[in-house]
Amino acid sequence: MHYHGAHHGIGSHLSCTVFCQFNASLHIIFMIGFLSHVPDFLIILASMNYTLQQTTKQAKELLIPVYGIRETEQLLFLIYENVLLMSRWQQITSTHTKIPNSDYNQIMLITKRLLNHEPIQYILGETAFYGLTFKVNPAVLIPRPETEELVDWIIRDHKNSASTIVDVGTGSGCIAVSLAKNLTQSTVYAIDVSEQALEQAKANAQLNQVVVQFFKTDVLKQPWPGFPKKPNLIVSNPPYVTHKEKNRMQANVLDYEPSLALFVSDDDPLLFYREIATQARNLLADDGWLYFEINEALGNQTVRLLESFGYRQIELRADINGKHRMLKALWKNPIKH
């Protein structure tokens, strides 16, 4: 539930390169309400089969003041892959290719939605995660690179085992599906409170041709499902963003991603971790593992919580950016040891 994003500040200087082909009166009309109306205006006037280079120039003039150069280039690569079905190499080497008007219009419509801070993953309806494609919509969080690191950690630790795995708060199913795809000897279950999220997760399991068994459960209020075998591994990326942290979040997250999957009370930010850790003591097989994605500001508190519950060999791990965003802990039944 990563909430770092692009800096969406809007610059005050706007280049007029796009508009030089129009007469002065049209130029004045065009500048009125620039951010909200330019894409529609471009669509109305799109009758000349722009080249990829011209389209890129126009889109950049709209997007760079909002997203910056680097993120704008990444966005355009994704848009062209989706709309024009062009690989990145083709995009680089085919800049003088003429674009059909229908494709140009679609690119400008997507650009307009981006100017409203709508996430590109929701606009395109999909995203890449751990080498797989996942369908996403506003009912589920957009999978983040940090969660890929958690998945990779689990796969490396358990690649030769036939585990029973439970993913708590599955959302899009990115964790459960990725584990099922890569740990082919394992059995994977997934839980979520949201029916809409479960529908999306089931679709992603089917899309990626894996078997995951899904359950609708509110883990804070309802008994957990019964599993044929005790899980060897429970993993969760639960809500962990406090409301006081909202001012650090970008508009594309606050305005579009599901609050249910993001936020937890300022008074009890470890609520989900405490409940999952409590239930896991009863559910996990002896020598079973618990994996969490965590709030980077609460790493030490989360470690102390698990220590108080009797978990051992707790390892707090930093992500690629050096932030402590994940941990694992071993459960040994104290009666047996």
Coordinates of C-alpha atoms in Angstrom, one line a residue:
M1 CA 0.0 0.0 0.0
H2 CA 2.7 2.3 -1.1
Y3 CA 1.8 5.9 -1.3
H4 CA 4.8 7.5 -2.9
G5 CA 4.1 8.9 -6.3
A6 CA 5.0 11.6 -8.8
H7 CA 5.1 15.2 -7.7
H8 CA 1.9 16.5 -9.3
G9 CA 2.6 20.2 -9.0
I10 CA 1.4 22.2 -12.0
G11 CA 3.9 24.6 -13.5
S12 CA 3.1 28.2 -14.4
H13 CA 4.9 28.3 -17.8
L14 CA 3.2 26.7 -20.7
S15 CA 4.9 26.2 -24.1
C16 CA 2.9 27.3 -27.1
T17 CA 4.6 25.0 -29.6
V18 CA 1.4 22.9 -30.0
F19 CA -0.7 25.9 -30.8
C20 CA 1.6 27.6 -33.4
Q21 CA -0.3 25.8 -36.3
F22 CA -3.5 27.6 -35.3
N23 CA -4.5 31.2 -36.0
A24 CA -4.5 33.7 -33.2
S25 CA -8.2 33.6 -32.4
L26 CA -8.1 29.8 -32.0
H27 CA -5.0 30.2 -29.9
I28 CA -6.8 32.4 -27.5
I29 CA -9.8 30.1 -27.3
F30 CA -7.4 27.2 -26.8
M31 CA -5.6 28.8 -23.8
I32 CA -8.9 29.4 -21.9
G33 CA -9.3 26.6 -19.3
F34 CA -6.1 25.0 -20.6
L35 CA -5.9 21.9 -18.5
S36 CA -9.5 20.9 -18.7
H37 CA -10.3 21.6 -22.3
V38 CA -7.1 21.3 -24.4
P39 CA -7.4 17.5 -25.0
D40 CA -11.0 17.9 -26.2
F41 CA -10.0 20.7 -28.5
L42 CA -7.1 18.7 -29.9
I43 CA -9.5 15.8 -30.6
I44 CA -11.9 18.2 -32.5
L45 CA -9.1 19.3 -34.7
A46 CA -7.5 15.9 -35.2
S47 CA -8.0 15.5 -38.9
M48 CA -4.5 15.5 -40.2
N49 CA -2.9 12.2 -39.2
Y50 CA -0.2 13.3 -36.8
T51 CA 3.1 11.4 -36.6
L52 CA 4.2 9.7 -33.5
Q53 CA 6.7 12.4 -33.0
Q54 CA 4.1 15.2 -33.3
T55 CA 1.7 13.3 -30.9
T56 CA 4.5 12.9 -28.4
K57 CA 5.4 16.5 -28.5
Q58 CA 1.8 17.6 -27.9
A59 CA 1.2 15.1 -25.1
K60 CA 4.5 16.1 -23.4
E61 CA 3.5 19.8 -23.4
L62 CA 0.4 18.8 -21.5
L63 CA 1.8 16.3 -19.2
I64 CA 5.3 17.5 -18.2
P65 CA 4.0 20.5 -16.2
V66 CA 2.1 17.9 -14.1
Y67 CA 4.3 14.8 -14.0
G68 CA 7.8 16.0 -14.9
I69 CA 9.8 14.8 -17.9
R70 CA 10.8 11.3 -16.6
E71 CA 7.4 10.2 -15.5
T72 CA 5.7 11.6 -18.6
E73 CA 8.0 9.6 -20.8
Q74 CA 7.2 6.4 -18.9
L75 CA 3.4 7.2 -19.2
L76 CA 3.7 7.7 -22.9
F77 CA 5.5 4.4 -23.4
L78 CA 2.7 2.6 -21.6
I79 CA 0.0 4.5 -23.6
Y80 CA 1.6 3.7 -26.9
E81 CA 2.1 0.1 -26.0
N82 CA -1.6 -0.1 -25.2
V83 CA -3.2 2.0 -27.9
L84 CA -0.7 1.6 -30.8
L85 CA 0.5 -1.9 -29.8
M86 CA 4.1 -0.7 -30.3
S87 CA 7.0 -2.0 -28.4
R88 CA 9.4 0.4 -26.8
W89 CA 11.9 -0.2 -29.5
Q90 CA 9.3 0.5 -32.2
Q91 CA 8.4 3.7 -30.5
I92 CA 12.0 4.8 -30.5
T93 CA 12.6 3.9 -34.1
S94 CA 9.2 4.8 -35.7
T95 CA 8.8 8.4 -34.7
H96 CA 7.7 9.5 -38.2
T97 CA 5.0 6.9 -38.5
K98 CA 1.6 8.4 -39.1
I99 CA -1.0 7.7 -36.4
P100 CA -4.7 6.9 -37.3
N101 CA -7.0 9.7 -36.1
S102 CA -8.9 7.2 -33.9
D103 CA -5.7 6.3 -32.1
Y104 CA -4.6 9.9 -31.8
N105 CA -8.0 10.8 -30.2
Q106 CA -7.7 7.9 -27.8
I107 CA -4.2 9.0 -26.7
M108 CA -5.6 12.6 -26.1
L109 CA -8.5 11.2 -24.1
I110 CA -6.1 9.3 -21.9
T111 CA -4.0 12.4 -21.6
K112 CA -7.0 14.3 -20.3
R113 CA -7.7 11.7 -17.7
L114 CA -4.1 11.8 -16.6
L115 CA -4.4 15.6 -16.1
N116 CA -7.1 14.8 -13.6
H117 CA -4.5 12.6 -11.7
E118 CA -6.3 9.4 -12.6
P119 CA -3.8 6.5 -12.3
I120 CA -2.6 5.2 -15.6
Q121 CA -3.1 1.6 -14.4
Y122 CA -6.9 2.3 -13.9
I123 CA -7.1 4.1 -17.3
L124 CA -5.5 1.1 -19.1
G125 CA -7.2 -1.4 -16.8
E126 CA -4.1 -3.4 -16.1
T127 CA -0.6 -3.3 -14.7
A128 CA 2.5 -5.5 -14.6
F129 CA 3.6 -7.3 -11.4
Y130 CA 6.4 -9.8 -10.9
G131 CA 6.4 -10.6 -14.6
L132 CA 2.6 -11.1 -14.8
T133 CA -0.3 -9.0 -16.0
F134 CA -3.0 -8.1 -13.6
K135 CA -6.3 -6.4 -14.3
V136 CA -7.0 -3.6 -11.9
N137 CA -9.9 -1.3 -11.2
P138 CA -10.8 1.2 -8.5
A139 CA -12.0 -1.6 -6.2
V140 CA -8.4 -2.7 -5.7
L141 CA -5.1 -1.1 -4.9
I142 CA -2.6 -0.8 -7.7
P143 CA 0.2 -3.3 -7.0
R144 CA 3.5 -1.7 -6.1
P145 CA 7.2 -2.6 -6.7
E146 CA 7.7 -2.9 -2.9
T147 CA 5.2 -5.7 -2.8
E148 CA 7.1 -7.4 -5.6
E149 CA 10.1 -7.4 -3.3
L150 CA 8.0 -9.1 -0.6
V151 CA 6.8 -11.8 -3.1
D152 CA 10.4 -12.3 -4.3
W153 CA 11.5 -12.8 -0.7
I154 CA 8.9 -15.5 -0.1
I155 CA 9.6 -17.3 -3.4
R156 CA 13.4 -17.4 -2.7
D157 CA 12.8 -18.7 0.9
H158 CA 10.3 -21.4 -0.2
K159 CA 11.1 -22.3 -3.8
N160 CA 11.7 -25.9 -3.1
S161 CA 8.8 -26.5 -0.7
A162 CA 5.2 -27.7 -1.1
S163 CA 3.6 -25.1 1.2
T164 CA 0.1 -24.2 2.2
I165 CA -0.1 -20.4 1.8
V166 CA -2.7 -17.9 3.0
D167 CA -2.8 -14.4 1.6
V168 CA -4.8 -12.1 3.9
G169 CA -6.3 -9.0 2.3
T170 CA -5.6 -10.2 -1.2
G171 CA -7.0 -7.2 -3.2
S172 CA -6.1 -7.7 -6.8
G173 CA -4.7 -11.1 -6.0
C174 CA -1.2 -10.0 -6.9
I175 CA 0.5 -11.7 -4.0
A176 CA -1.5 -14.9 -4.1
V177 CA -1.4 -15.3 -7.9
S178 CA 2.3 -14.6 -8.1
L179 CA 3.0 -17.1 -5.4
A180 CA 0.8 -19.7 -7.0
K181 CA 2.5 -19.1 -10.4
N182 CA 6.0 -19.5 -9.0
L183 CA 5.6 -22.0 -6.2
T184 CA 3.9 -24.6 -8.3
Q185 CA 4.0 -27.3 -5.6
S186 CA 2.1 -25.1 -3.1
T187 CA -1.5 -24.7 -2.4
V188 CA -2.7 -21.0 -2.1
Y189 CA -5.7 -19.5 -0.4
A190 CA -6.7 -15.9 -0.3
I191 CA -9.0 -13.8 1.9
D192 CA -10.6 -10.4 1.4
V193 CA -13.5 -8.4 2.9
S194 CA -14.5 -6.9 -0.4
E195 CA -16.6 -8.8 -2.9
Q196 CA -15.5 -6.5 -5.7
A197 CA -11.8 -7.1 -4.9
L198 CA -12.4 -10.9 -4.8
E199 CA -14.0 -10.8 -8.2
Q200 CA -11.0 -9.0 -9.6
A201 CA -8.6 -11.4 -7.9
K202 CA -10.5 -14.4 -9.3
A203 CA -10.2 -12.9 -12.8
N204 CA -6.5 -12.4 -12.3
A205 CA -6.0 -16.0 -11.2
Q206 CA -7.8 -17.2 -14.3
L207 CA -5.9 -14.7 -16.5
N208 CA -2.6 -16.1 -15.2
Q209 CA -3.7 -19.7 -15.3
V210 CA -3.3 -20.6 -11.6
V211 CA -5.5 -22.1 -9.0
V212 CA -6.2 -20.0 -5.9
Q213 CA -9.1 -20.6 -3.5
F214 CA -10.7 -17.4 -2.4
F215 CA -12.8 -16.6 0.7
K216 CA -14.8 -13.5 1.7
T217 CA -14.0 -12.8 5.3
D218 CA -13.7 -9.8 7.6
V219 CA -10.6 -10.9 9.5
L220 CA -11.3 -8.3 12.2
K221 CA -14.8 -9.5 12.9
Q222 CA -15.4 -13.0 11.6
P223 CA -13.7 -16.4 12.1
W224 CA -11.2 -17.3 9.5
P225 CA -12.0 -20.0 7.0
G226 CA -11.0 -23.6 7.8
F227 CA -8.2 -25.0 5.7
P228 CA -7.7 -28.7 5.0
K229 CA -4.1 -28.4 6.2
K230 CA -2.4 -26.0 8.6
P231 CA -0.8 -23.2 6.6
N232 CA 3.0 -23.2 6.5
L233 CA 3.0 -19.5 5.5
I234 CA 0.7 -16.5 6.1
V235 CA 1.3 -13.3 4.2
S236 CA -0.4 -10.0 4.3
N237 CA -0.1 -6.4 3.0
P238 CA -2.9 -5.0 5.2
P239 CA -4.0 -1.3 5.6
Y240 CA -1.3 0.6 7.4
V241 CA -1.4 4.2 6.3
T242 CA -2.6 6.4 9.2
H243 CA -5.0 9.3 8.5
K244 CA -2.3 11.8 9.7
E245 CA -0.1 10.6 6.9
K246 CA -2.6 11.8 4.2
N247 CA -0.8 15.0 3.7
R248 CA 2.2 13.0 2.3
M249 CA 0.0 11.3 -0.3
Q250 CA -0.5 12.2 -3.9
A251 CA -3.9 13.0 -5.5
N252 CA -3.8 10.0 -7.7
V253 CA -3.9 7.8 -4.6
L254 CA -6.2 9.8 -2.4
D255 CA -8.8 10.5 -5.1
Y256 CA -8.9 7.1 -6.9
E257 CA -7.6 4.2 -4.8
P258 CA -9.8 2.4 -2.3
S259 CA -9.6 3.9 1.2
L260 CA -10.7 0.6 2.7
A261 CA -7.5 -1.0 1.6
L262 CA -5.3 2.0 2.6
F263 CA -6.1 3.5 5.9
V264 CA -6.1 2.5 9.5
S265 CA -6.9 4.5 12.7
D266 CA -4.3 6.9 14.0
D267 CA -5.0 5.5 17.5
D268 CA -4.3 1.9 16.5
P269 CA -2.1 1.7 13.4
L270 CA -1.1 -1.9 14.1
L271 CA -4.7 -3.2 14.4
F272 CA -4.5 -5.6 11.4
Y273 CA -1.0 -6.8 12.3
R274 CA -2.1 -7.6 15.9
E275 CA -5.2 -9.5 14.7
I276 CA -3.4 -11.4 12.0
A277 CA -0.5 -12.3 14.3
T278 CA -3.0 -13.5 16.9
Q279 CA -4.9 -15.7 14.5
A280 CA -1.7 -17.0 12.9
R281 CA -0.6 -18.5 16.2
N282 CA -3.5 -20.8 16.1
L283 CA -3.5 -21.4 12.4
L284 CA 0.1 -21.8 11.4
A285 CA 1.8 -25.2 11.4
D286 CA 4.8 -25.6 13.7
D287 CA 7.8 -23.8 12.2
G288 CA 5.4 -21.8 10.0
W289 CA 6.2 -18.3 8.7
L290 CA 4.4 -15.0 8.8
Y291 CA 5.3 -12.3 6.2
F292 CA 4.1 -8.7 6.3
E293 CA 4.5 -5.6 4.2
I294 CA 4.6 -2.8 6.8
N295 CA 4.5 1.0 7.3
E296 CA 8.2 2.1 7.1
A297 CA 7.6 4.4 10.2
L298 CA 6.4 1.5 12.3
G299 CA 9.0 -1.2 11.7
N300 CA 10.4 -1.4 15.2
Q301 CA 6.9 -1.3 16.8
T302 CA 5.7 -4.1 14.5
V303 CA 8.8 -6.2 15.5
R304 CA 8.1 -5.6 19.2
L305 CA 4.4 -6.6 18.7
L306 CA 5.4 -9.9 17.2
E307 CA 8.0 -10.5 19.9
S308 CA 5.3 -10.0 22.5
F309 CA 3.3 -12.8 20.8
G310 CA 6.1 -15.2 20.9
Y311 CA 7.3 -15.1 17.3
R312 CA 11.0 -15.8 16.7
Q313 CA 13.7 -15.1 14.2
I314 CA 12.0 -11.9 13.3
E315 CA 13.8 -10.2 10.3
L316 CA 13.0 -6.6 9.3
R317 CA 14.1 -6.0 5.7
A318 CA 14.6 -2.8 3.7
D319 CA 13.3 -2.4 0.2
I320 CA 15.3 -1.2 -2.8
N321 CA 15.0 2.4 -1.6
G322 CA 16.4 1.5 1.8
K323 CA 13.1 1.7 3.7
H324 CA 12.1 -1.0 6.1
R325 CA 8.9 -2.1 4.4
M326 CA 8.7 -5.9 5.1
L327 CA 9.4 -8.4 7.7
K328 CA 9.1 -12.1 8.4
A329 CA 8.7 -14.1 11.7
L330 CA 8.8 -17.8 12.6
W331 CA 6.1 -19.4 14.7
K332 CA 7.1 -22.3 17.0
N333 CA 4.4 -23.9 19.1
P334 CA 5.6 -23.2 22.7
I335 CA 3.9 -26.4 23.9
K336 CA 6.1 -28.5 21.6
H337 CA 9.3 -26.6 22.3

